[in-house]
Coordinates of N, CA and C in Angstrom, one line a residue:
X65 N 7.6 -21.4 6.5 CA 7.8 -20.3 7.5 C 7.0 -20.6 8.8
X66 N 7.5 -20.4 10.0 CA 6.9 -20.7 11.4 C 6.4 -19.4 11.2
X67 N 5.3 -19.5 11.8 CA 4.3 -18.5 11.9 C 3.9 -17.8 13.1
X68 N 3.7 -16.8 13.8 CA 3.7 -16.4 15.7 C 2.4 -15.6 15.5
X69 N 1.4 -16.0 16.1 CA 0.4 -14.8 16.3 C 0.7 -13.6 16.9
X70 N 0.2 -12.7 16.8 CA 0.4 -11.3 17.2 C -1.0 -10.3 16.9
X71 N -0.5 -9.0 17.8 CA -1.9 -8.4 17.6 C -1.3 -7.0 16.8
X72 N -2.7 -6.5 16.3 CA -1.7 -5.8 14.9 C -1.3 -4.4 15.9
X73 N -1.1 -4.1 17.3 CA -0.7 -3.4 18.3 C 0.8 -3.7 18.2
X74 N 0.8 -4.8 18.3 CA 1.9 -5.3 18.4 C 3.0 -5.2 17.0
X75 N 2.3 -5.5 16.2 CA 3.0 -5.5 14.6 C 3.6 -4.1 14.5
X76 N 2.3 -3.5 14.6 CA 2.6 -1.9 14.7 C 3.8 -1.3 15.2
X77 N 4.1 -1.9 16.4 CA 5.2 -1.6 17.6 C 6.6 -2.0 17.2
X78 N 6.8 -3.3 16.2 CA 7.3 -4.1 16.0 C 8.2 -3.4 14.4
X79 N 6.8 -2.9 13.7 CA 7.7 -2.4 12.3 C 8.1 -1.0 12.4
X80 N 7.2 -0.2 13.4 CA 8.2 1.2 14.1 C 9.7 1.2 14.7
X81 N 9.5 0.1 15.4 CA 11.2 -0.1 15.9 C 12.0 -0.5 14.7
X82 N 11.5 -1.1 14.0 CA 12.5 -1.4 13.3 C 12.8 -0.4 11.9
X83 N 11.9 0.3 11.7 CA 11.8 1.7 10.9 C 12.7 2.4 11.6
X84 N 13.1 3.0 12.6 CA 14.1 3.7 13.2 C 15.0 3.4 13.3
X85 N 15.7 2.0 12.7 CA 16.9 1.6 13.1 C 17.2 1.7 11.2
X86 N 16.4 1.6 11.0 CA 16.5 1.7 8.8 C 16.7 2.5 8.3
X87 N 18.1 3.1 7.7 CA 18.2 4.2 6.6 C 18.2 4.0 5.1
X88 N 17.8 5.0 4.3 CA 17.1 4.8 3.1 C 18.4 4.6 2.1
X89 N 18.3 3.6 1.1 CA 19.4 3.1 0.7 C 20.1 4.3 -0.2
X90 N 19.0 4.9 -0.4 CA 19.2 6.1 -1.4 C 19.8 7.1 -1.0
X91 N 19.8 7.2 0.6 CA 20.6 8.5 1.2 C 19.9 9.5 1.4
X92 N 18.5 9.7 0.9 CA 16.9 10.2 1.5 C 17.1 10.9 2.8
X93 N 16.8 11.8 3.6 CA 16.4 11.9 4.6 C 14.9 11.4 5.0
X94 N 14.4 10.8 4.3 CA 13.3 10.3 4.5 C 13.0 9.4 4.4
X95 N 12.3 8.5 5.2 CA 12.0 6.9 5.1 C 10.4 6.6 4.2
X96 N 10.7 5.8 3.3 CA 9.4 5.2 2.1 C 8.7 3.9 2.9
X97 N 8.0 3.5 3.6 CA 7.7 1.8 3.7 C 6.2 2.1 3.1
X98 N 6.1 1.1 2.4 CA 4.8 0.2 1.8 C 4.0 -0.8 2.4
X99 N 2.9 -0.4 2.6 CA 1.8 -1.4 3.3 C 0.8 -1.8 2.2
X100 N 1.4 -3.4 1.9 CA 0.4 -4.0 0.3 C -0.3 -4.6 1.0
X101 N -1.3 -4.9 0.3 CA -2.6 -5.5 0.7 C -3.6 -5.3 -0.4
X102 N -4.7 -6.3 -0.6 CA -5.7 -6.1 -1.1 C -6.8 -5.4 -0.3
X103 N -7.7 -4.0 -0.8 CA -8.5 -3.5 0.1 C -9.1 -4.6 0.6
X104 N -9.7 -5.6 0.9 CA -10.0 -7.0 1.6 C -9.3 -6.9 3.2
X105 N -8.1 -6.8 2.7 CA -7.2 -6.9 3.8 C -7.2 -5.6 4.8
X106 N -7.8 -4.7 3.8 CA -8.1 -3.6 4.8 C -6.5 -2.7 5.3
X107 N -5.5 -2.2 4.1 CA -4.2 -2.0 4.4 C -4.2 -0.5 4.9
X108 N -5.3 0.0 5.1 CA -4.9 1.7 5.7 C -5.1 1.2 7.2
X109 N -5.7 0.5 7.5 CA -6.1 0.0 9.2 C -4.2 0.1 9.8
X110 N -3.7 -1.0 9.0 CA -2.4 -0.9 10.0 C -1.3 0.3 9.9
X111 N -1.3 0.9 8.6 CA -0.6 1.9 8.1 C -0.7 3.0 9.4
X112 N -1.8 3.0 9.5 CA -2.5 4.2 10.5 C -2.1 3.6 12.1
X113 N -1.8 2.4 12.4 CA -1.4 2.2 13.5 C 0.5 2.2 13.2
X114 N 0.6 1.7 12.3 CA 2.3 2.5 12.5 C 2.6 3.7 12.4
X115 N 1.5 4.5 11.8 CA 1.9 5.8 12.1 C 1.3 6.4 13.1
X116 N 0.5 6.1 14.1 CA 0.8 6.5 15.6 C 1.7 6.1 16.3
X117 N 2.2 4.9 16.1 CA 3.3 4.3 16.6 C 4.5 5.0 16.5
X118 N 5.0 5.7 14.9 CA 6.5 6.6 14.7 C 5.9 7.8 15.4
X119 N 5.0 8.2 15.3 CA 4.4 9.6 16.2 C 5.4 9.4 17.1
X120 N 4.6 8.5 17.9 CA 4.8 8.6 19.4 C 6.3 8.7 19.7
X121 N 6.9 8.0 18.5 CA 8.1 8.4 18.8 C 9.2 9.0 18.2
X122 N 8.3 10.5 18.3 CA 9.0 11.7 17.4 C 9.5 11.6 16.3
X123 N 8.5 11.2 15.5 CA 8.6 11.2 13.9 C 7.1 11.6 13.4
X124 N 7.9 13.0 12.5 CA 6.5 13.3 11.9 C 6.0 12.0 10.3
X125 N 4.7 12.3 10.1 CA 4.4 10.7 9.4 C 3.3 11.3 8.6
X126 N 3.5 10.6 7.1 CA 2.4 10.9 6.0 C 2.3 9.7 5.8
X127 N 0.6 9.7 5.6 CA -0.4 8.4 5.2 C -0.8 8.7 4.1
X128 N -0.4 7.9 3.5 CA -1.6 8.4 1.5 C -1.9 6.6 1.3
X129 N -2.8 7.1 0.4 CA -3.8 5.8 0.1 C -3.4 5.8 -1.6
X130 N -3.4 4.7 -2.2 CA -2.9 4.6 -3.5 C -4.5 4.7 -4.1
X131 N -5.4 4.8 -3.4 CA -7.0 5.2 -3.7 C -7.1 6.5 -4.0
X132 N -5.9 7.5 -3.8 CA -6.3 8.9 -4.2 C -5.2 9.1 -5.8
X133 N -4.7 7.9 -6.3 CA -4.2 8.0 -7.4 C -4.7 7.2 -8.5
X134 N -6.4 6.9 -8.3 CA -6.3 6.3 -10.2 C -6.7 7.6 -10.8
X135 N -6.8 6.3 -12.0 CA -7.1 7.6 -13.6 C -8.2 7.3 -13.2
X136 N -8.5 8.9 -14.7 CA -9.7 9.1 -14.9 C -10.5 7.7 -15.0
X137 N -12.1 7.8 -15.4 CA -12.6 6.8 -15.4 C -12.7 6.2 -17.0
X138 N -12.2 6.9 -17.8 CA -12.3 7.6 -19.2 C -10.9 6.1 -19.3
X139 N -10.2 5.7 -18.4 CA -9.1 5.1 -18.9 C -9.2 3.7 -18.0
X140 N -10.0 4.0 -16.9 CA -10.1 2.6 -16.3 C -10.6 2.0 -16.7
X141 N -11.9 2.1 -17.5 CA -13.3 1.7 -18.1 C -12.6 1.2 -19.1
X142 N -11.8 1.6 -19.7 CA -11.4 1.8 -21.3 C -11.7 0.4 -22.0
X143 N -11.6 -0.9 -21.6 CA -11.5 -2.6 -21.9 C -13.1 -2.8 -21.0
X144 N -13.9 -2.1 -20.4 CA -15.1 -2.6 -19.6 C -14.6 -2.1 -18.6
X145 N -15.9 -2.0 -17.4 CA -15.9 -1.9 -15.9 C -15.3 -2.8 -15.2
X146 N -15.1 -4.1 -15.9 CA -15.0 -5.2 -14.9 C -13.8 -6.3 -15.5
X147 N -12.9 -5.7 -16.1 CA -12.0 -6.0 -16.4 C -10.6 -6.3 -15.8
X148 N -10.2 -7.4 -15.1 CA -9.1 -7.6 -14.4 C -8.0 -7.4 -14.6
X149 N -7.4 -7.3 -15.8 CA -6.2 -6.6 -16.7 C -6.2 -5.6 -16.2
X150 N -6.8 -4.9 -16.8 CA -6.9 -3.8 -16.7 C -6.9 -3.3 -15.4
X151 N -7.5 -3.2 -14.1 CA -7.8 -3.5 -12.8 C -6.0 -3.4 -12.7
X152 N -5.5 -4.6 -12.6 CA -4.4 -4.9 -12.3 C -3.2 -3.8 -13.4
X153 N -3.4 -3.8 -14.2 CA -1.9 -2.9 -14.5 C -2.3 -1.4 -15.2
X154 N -3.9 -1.1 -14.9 CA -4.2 0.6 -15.4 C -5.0 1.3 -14.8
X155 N -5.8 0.6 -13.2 CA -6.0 1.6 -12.9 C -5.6 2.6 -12.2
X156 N -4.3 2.2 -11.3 CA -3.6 3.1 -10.8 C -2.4 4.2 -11.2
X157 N -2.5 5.4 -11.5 CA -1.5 6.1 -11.6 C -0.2 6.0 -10.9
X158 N 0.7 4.7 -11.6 CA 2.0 4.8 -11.2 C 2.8 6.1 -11.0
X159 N 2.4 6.4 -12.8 CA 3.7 7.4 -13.0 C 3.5 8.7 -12.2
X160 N 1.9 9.2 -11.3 CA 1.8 10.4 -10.9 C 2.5 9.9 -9.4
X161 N 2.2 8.8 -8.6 CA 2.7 8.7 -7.7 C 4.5 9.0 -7.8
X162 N 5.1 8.1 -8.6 CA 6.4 8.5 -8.8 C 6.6 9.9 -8.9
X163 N 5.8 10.9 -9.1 CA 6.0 12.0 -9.8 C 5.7 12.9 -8.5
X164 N 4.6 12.6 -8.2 CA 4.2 13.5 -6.9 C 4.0 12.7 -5.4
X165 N 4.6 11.8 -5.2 CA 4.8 11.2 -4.1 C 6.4 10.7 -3.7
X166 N 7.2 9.8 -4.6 CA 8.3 9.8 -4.4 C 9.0 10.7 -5.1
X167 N 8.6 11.8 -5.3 CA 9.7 12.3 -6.5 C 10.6 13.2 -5.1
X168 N 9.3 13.9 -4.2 CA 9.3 15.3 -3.4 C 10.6 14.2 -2.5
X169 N 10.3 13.1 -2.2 CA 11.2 12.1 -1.5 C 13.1 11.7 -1.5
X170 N 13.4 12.2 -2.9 CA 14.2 11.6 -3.3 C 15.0 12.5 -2.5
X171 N 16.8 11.9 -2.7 CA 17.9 12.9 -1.8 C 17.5 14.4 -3.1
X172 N 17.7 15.3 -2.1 CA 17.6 17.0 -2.9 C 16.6 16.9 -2.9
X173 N 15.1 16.6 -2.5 CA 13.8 16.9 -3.1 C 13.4 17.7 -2.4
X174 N 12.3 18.0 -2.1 CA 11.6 19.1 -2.0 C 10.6 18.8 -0.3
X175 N 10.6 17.3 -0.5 CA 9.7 16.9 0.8 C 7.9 17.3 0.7
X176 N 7.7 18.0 -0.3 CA 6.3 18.3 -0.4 C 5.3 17.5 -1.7
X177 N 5.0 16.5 -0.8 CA 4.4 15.5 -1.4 C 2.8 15.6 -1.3
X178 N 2.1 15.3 -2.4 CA 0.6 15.3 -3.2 C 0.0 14.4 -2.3
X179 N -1.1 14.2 -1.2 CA -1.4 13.2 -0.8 C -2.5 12.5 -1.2
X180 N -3.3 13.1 -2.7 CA -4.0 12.4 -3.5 C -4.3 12.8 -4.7
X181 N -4.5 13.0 -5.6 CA -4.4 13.0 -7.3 C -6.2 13.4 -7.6
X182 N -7.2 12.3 -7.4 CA -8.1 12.0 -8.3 C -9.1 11.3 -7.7
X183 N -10.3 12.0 -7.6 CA -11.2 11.4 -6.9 C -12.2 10.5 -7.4
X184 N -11.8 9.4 -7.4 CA -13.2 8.3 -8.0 C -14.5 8.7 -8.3
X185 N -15.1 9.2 -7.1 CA -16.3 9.3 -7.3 C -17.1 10.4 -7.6
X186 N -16.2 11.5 -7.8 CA -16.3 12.7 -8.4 C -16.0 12.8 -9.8
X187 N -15.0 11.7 -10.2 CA -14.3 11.7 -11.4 C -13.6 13.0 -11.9
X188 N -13.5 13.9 -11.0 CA -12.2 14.7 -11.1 C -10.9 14.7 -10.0
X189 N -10.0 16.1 -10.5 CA -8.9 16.4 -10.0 C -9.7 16.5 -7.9
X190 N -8.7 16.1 -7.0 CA -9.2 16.7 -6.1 C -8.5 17.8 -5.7
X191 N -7.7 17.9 -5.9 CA -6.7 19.8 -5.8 C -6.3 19.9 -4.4
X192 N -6.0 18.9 -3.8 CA -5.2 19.0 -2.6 C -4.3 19.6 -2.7
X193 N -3.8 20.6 -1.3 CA -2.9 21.2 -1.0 C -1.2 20.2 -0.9
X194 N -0.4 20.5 -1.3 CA 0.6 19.3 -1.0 C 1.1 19.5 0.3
X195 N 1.3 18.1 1.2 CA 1.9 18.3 2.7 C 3.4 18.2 2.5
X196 N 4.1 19.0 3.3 CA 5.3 18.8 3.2 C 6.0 17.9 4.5
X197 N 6.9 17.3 4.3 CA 7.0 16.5 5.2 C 8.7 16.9 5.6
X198 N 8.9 17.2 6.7 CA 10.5 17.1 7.2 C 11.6 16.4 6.9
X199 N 12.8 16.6 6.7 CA 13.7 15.6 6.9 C 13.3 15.1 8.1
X200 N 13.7 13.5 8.3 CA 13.5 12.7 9.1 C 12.2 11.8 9.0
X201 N 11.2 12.5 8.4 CA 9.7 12.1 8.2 C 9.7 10.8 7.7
X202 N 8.6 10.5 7.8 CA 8.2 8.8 7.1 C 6.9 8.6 6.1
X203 N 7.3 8.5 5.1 CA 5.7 8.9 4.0 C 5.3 6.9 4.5
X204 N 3.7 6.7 4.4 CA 3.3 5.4 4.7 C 2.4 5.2 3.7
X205 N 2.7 4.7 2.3 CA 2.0 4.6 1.4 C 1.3 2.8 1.4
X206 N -0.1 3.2 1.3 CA -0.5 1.4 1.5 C -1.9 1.5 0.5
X207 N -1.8 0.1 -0.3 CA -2.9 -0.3 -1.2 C -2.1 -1.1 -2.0
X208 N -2.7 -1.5 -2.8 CA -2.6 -2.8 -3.6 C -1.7 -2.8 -4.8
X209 N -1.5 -3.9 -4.9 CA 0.1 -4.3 -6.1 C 1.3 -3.2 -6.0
X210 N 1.3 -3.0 -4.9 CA 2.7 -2.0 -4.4 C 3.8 -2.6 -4.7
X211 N 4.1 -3.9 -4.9 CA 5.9 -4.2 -4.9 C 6.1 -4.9 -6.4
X212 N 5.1 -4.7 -7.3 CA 5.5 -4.8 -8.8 C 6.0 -3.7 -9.5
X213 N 6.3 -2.5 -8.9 CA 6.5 -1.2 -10.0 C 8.1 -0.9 -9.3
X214 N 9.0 -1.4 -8.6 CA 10.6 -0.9 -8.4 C 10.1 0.4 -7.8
X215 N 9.0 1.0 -6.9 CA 8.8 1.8 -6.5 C 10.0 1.7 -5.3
X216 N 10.6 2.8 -4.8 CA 11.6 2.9 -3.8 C 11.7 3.0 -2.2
X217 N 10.9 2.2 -2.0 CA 10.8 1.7 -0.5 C 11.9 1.9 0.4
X218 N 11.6 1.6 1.3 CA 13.2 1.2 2.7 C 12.5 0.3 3.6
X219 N 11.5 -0.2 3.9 CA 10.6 -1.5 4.4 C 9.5 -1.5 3.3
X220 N 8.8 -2.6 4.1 CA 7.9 -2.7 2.9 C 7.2 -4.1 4.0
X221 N 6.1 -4.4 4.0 CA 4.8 -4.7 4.6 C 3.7 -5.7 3.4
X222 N 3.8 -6.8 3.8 CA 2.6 -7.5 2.7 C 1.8 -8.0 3.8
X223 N 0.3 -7.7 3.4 CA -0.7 -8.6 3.9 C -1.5 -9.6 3.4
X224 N -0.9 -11.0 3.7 CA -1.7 -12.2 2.6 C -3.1 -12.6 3.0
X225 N -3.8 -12.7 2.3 CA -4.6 -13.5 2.2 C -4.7 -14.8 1.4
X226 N -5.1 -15.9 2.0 CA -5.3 -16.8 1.4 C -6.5 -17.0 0.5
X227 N -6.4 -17.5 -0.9 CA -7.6 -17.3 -1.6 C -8.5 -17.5 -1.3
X228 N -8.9 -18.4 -0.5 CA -10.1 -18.3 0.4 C -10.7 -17.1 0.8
X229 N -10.0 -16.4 1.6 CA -10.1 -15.6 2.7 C -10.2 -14.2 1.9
X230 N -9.4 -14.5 0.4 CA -9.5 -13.2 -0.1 C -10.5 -13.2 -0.9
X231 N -11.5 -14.2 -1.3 CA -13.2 -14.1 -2.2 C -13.8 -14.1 -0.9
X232 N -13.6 -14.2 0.0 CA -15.2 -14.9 1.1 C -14.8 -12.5 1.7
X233 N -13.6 -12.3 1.9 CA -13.7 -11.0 2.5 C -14.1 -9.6 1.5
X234 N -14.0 -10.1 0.3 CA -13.8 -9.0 -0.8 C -15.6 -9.0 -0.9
X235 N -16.0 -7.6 -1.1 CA -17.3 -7.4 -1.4 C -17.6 -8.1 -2.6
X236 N -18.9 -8.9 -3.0 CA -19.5 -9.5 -3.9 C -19.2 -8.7 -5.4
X237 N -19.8 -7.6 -5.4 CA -19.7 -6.8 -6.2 C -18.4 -6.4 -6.8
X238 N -17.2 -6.7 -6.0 CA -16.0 -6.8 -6.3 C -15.3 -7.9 -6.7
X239 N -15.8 -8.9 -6.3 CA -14.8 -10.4 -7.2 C -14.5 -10.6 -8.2
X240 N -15.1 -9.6 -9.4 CA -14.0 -9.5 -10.5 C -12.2 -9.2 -10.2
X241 N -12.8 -8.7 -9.4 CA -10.9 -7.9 -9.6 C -10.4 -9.6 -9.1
X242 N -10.7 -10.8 -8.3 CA -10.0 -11.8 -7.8 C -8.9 -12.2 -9.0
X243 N -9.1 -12.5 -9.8 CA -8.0 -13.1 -11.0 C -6.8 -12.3 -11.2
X244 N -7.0 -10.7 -10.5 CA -6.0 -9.6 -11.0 C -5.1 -9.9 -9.8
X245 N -5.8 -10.3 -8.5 CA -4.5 -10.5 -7.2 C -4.2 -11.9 -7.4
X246 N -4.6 -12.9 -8.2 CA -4.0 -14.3 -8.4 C -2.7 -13.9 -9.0
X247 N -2.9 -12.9 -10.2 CA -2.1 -12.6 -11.6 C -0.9 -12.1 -10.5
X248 N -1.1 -11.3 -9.6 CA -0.1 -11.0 -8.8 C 0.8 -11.2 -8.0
X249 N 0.0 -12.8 -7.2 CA 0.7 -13.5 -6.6 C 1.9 -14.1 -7.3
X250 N 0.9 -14.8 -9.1 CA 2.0 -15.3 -9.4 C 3.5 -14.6 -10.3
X251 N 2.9 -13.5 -10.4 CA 3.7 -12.7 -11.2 C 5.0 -12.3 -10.2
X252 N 4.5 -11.3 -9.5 CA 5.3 -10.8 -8.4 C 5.7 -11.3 -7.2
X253 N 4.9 -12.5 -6.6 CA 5.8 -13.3 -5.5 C 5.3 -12.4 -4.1
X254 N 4.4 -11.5 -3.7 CA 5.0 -10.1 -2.8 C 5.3 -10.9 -1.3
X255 N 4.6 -12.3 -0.9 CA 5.0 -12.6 -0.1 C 6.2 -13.2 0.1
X256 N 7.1 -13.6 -0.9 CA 8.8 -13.3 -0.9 C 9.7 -12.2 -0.9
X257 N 8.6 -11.1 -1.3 CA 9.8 -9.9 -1.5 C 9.7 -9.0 -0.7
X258 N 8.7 -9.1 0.2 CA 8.4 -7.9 1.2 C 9.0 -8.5 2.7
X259 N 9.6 -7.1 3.4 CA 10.5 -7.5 4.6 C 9.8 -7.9 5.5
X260 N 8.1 -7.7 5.5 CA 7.8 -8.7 6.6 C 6.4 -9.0 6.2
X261 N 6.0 -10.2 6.2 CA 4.7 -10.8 5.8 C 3.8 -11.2 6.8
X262 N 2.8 -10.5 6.2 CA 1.5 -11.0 7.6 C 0.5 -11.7 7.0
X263 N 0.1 -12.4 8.0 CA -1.4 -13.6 7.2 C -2.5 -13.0 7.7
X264 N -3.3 -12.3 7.2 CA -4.3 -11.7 7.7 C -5.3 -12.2 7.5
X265 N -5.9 -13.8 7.5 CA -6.7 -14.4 6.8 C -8.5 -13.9 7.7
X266 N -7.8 -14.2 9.0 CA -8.2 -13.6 10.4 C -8.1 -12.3 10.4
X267 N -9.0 -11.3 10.5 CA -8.5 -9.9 11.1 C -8.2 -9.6 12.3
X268 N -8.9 -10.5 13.1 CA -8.8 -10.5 14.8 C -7.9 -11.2 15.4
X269 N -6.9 -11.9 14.2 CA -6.2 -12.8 14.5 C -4.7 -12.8 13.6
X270 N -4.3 -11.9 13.3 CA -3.2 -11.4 12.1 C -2.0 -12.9 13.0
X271 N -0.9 -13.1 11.5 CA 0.2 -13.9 12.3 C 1.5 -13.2 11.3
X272 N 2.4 -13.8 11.8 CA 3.4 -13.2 11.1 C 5.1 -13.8 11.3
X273 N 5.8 -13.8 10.7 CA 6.8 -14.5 10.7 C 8.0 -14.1 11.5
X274 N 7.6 -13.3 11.9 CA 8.7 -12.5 12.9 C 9.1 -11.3 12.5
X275 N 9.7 -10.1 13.2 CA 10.1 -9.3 12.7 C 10.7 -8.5 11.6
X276 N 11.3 -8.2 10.8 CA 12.4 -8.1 9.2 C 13.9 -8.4 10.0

C-alpha cells in the first residue's frame, strides 16, 4: 500500500466527510465507527478530533472509551495480573458493551447509551447516568481489539503500529500485554479489515493510505 502523510487534522476532516456520506447497513439512524488502536497509539486522541470535526458539522456525537468497560478485577486477575490471554480475550466486557452501547443503537432502540460500566481503579460500578443520543447521532467508540468481536460498525479506523514502535511507546510496566496485540495482528488481520488504516508509528507524523 502507497502510503501519504497527513496530519491527524486532516484525518479527522477526511473520516468526517466520509461519515456523512455512510448509512448504517442495518438501517440504524445512527452511525457506529470504531477507532482501534493499542492505548500506545493513544486512540481517544483522534476519536475526539472526529468528533469535533461531525460537531462542526451538525452532528451530535458520543465518545466512550472501551476503558470504562472491563470486569471486575476478581475476573481479570483470575490466570495472574500479567497475563496476556487473558488481557486479550477477558478483560473487556464485550457482552455489556453489546448490551449497553450498541444495543440503545440498533433500528427501534432507544438511543440511550451507557458511556461507561466499571471503574478500574475503584474496582466498582461507576453508575453513570446514560446519554441519549438522537437520531442522526454518531456513537465513537475507540480502544483496543475492536474488530475481533462482529461488533456492528459502519466505518471503522485502525491505528498500526509497528512492533517496534509498539514496545519502545507502550509503558514499561505494560509490555506484558505485547504478545496479546501480536495474537491480534495475527488472528484478526485489523489492518485488512478496517476501512481506513493509519501508521501511527510517529505521532507527529501519522500516514495513511488514503481515504475509505
Amino acid at each position: 500500500m502507497r502510503l501519504e502523510a497527513i496530519t491527524w487534522e486532516r484525518l479527522a476532516e477526511g473520516v468526517a466527510e466520509r461519515a456523512l456520506r455512510t448509512i448504517a447497513e442495518d438501517g440504524s439512524p445512527w452511525l457506529r465507527i470504531g477507532i482501534d488502536g493499542a492505548p500506545a497509539a493513544r486512540p481517544g486522541e483522534p476519536a475526539q478530533r472526529i468528533g469535533d470535526a461531525l460537531r462542526l458539522r451538525g452532528r451530535s456525537v458520543l465518545v466512550v472509551g472501551t476503558g470504562g468497560f472491563l470486569r471486575p478485577a476478581s475476573l481479570r486477575y483470575e490466570y495472574g495480573r500479567e497475563d496476556p490471554d487473558s488481557y486479550y480475550g477477558s478483560w473487556f466486557d464485550t457482552g455489556a458493551l453489546w448490551r449497553e452501547v450498541f444495543g440503545p443503537l440498533e433500528p427501534g432502540g432507544s438511543g440511550r447509551v451507557l458511556p461507561d460500566l466499571w471503574d478500574p481503579a475503584t474496582d466498582r460500578a461507576t453508575r453513570s447516568p446514560r446519554v441519549e443520543l438522537p437520531p442522526g447521532g454518531v456513537l465513537l467508540l475507540h480502544g483496543p481489539f475492536l474488530l475481533g468481536h462482529w461488533f456492528p460498525f459502519d466505518l471503522t479506523v485502525h491505528l498500526r503500529l509497528s512492533p517496534g514502535a509498539l514496545e519502545r511507546r507502550t509503558d514499561r510496566q505494560e509490555r506484558w500485554t505485547l504478545p496479546a496485540y501480536a495474537r491480534y495482528e495475527e488472528e484478526v488481520r485489523p489492518g485488512e479489515s478496517a476501512d481506513v488504516l493509519v501508521h501511527a508509528d510517529d505521532p507527529r507524523h501519522p500516514a495513511w493510505g488514503g481515504p475509505p
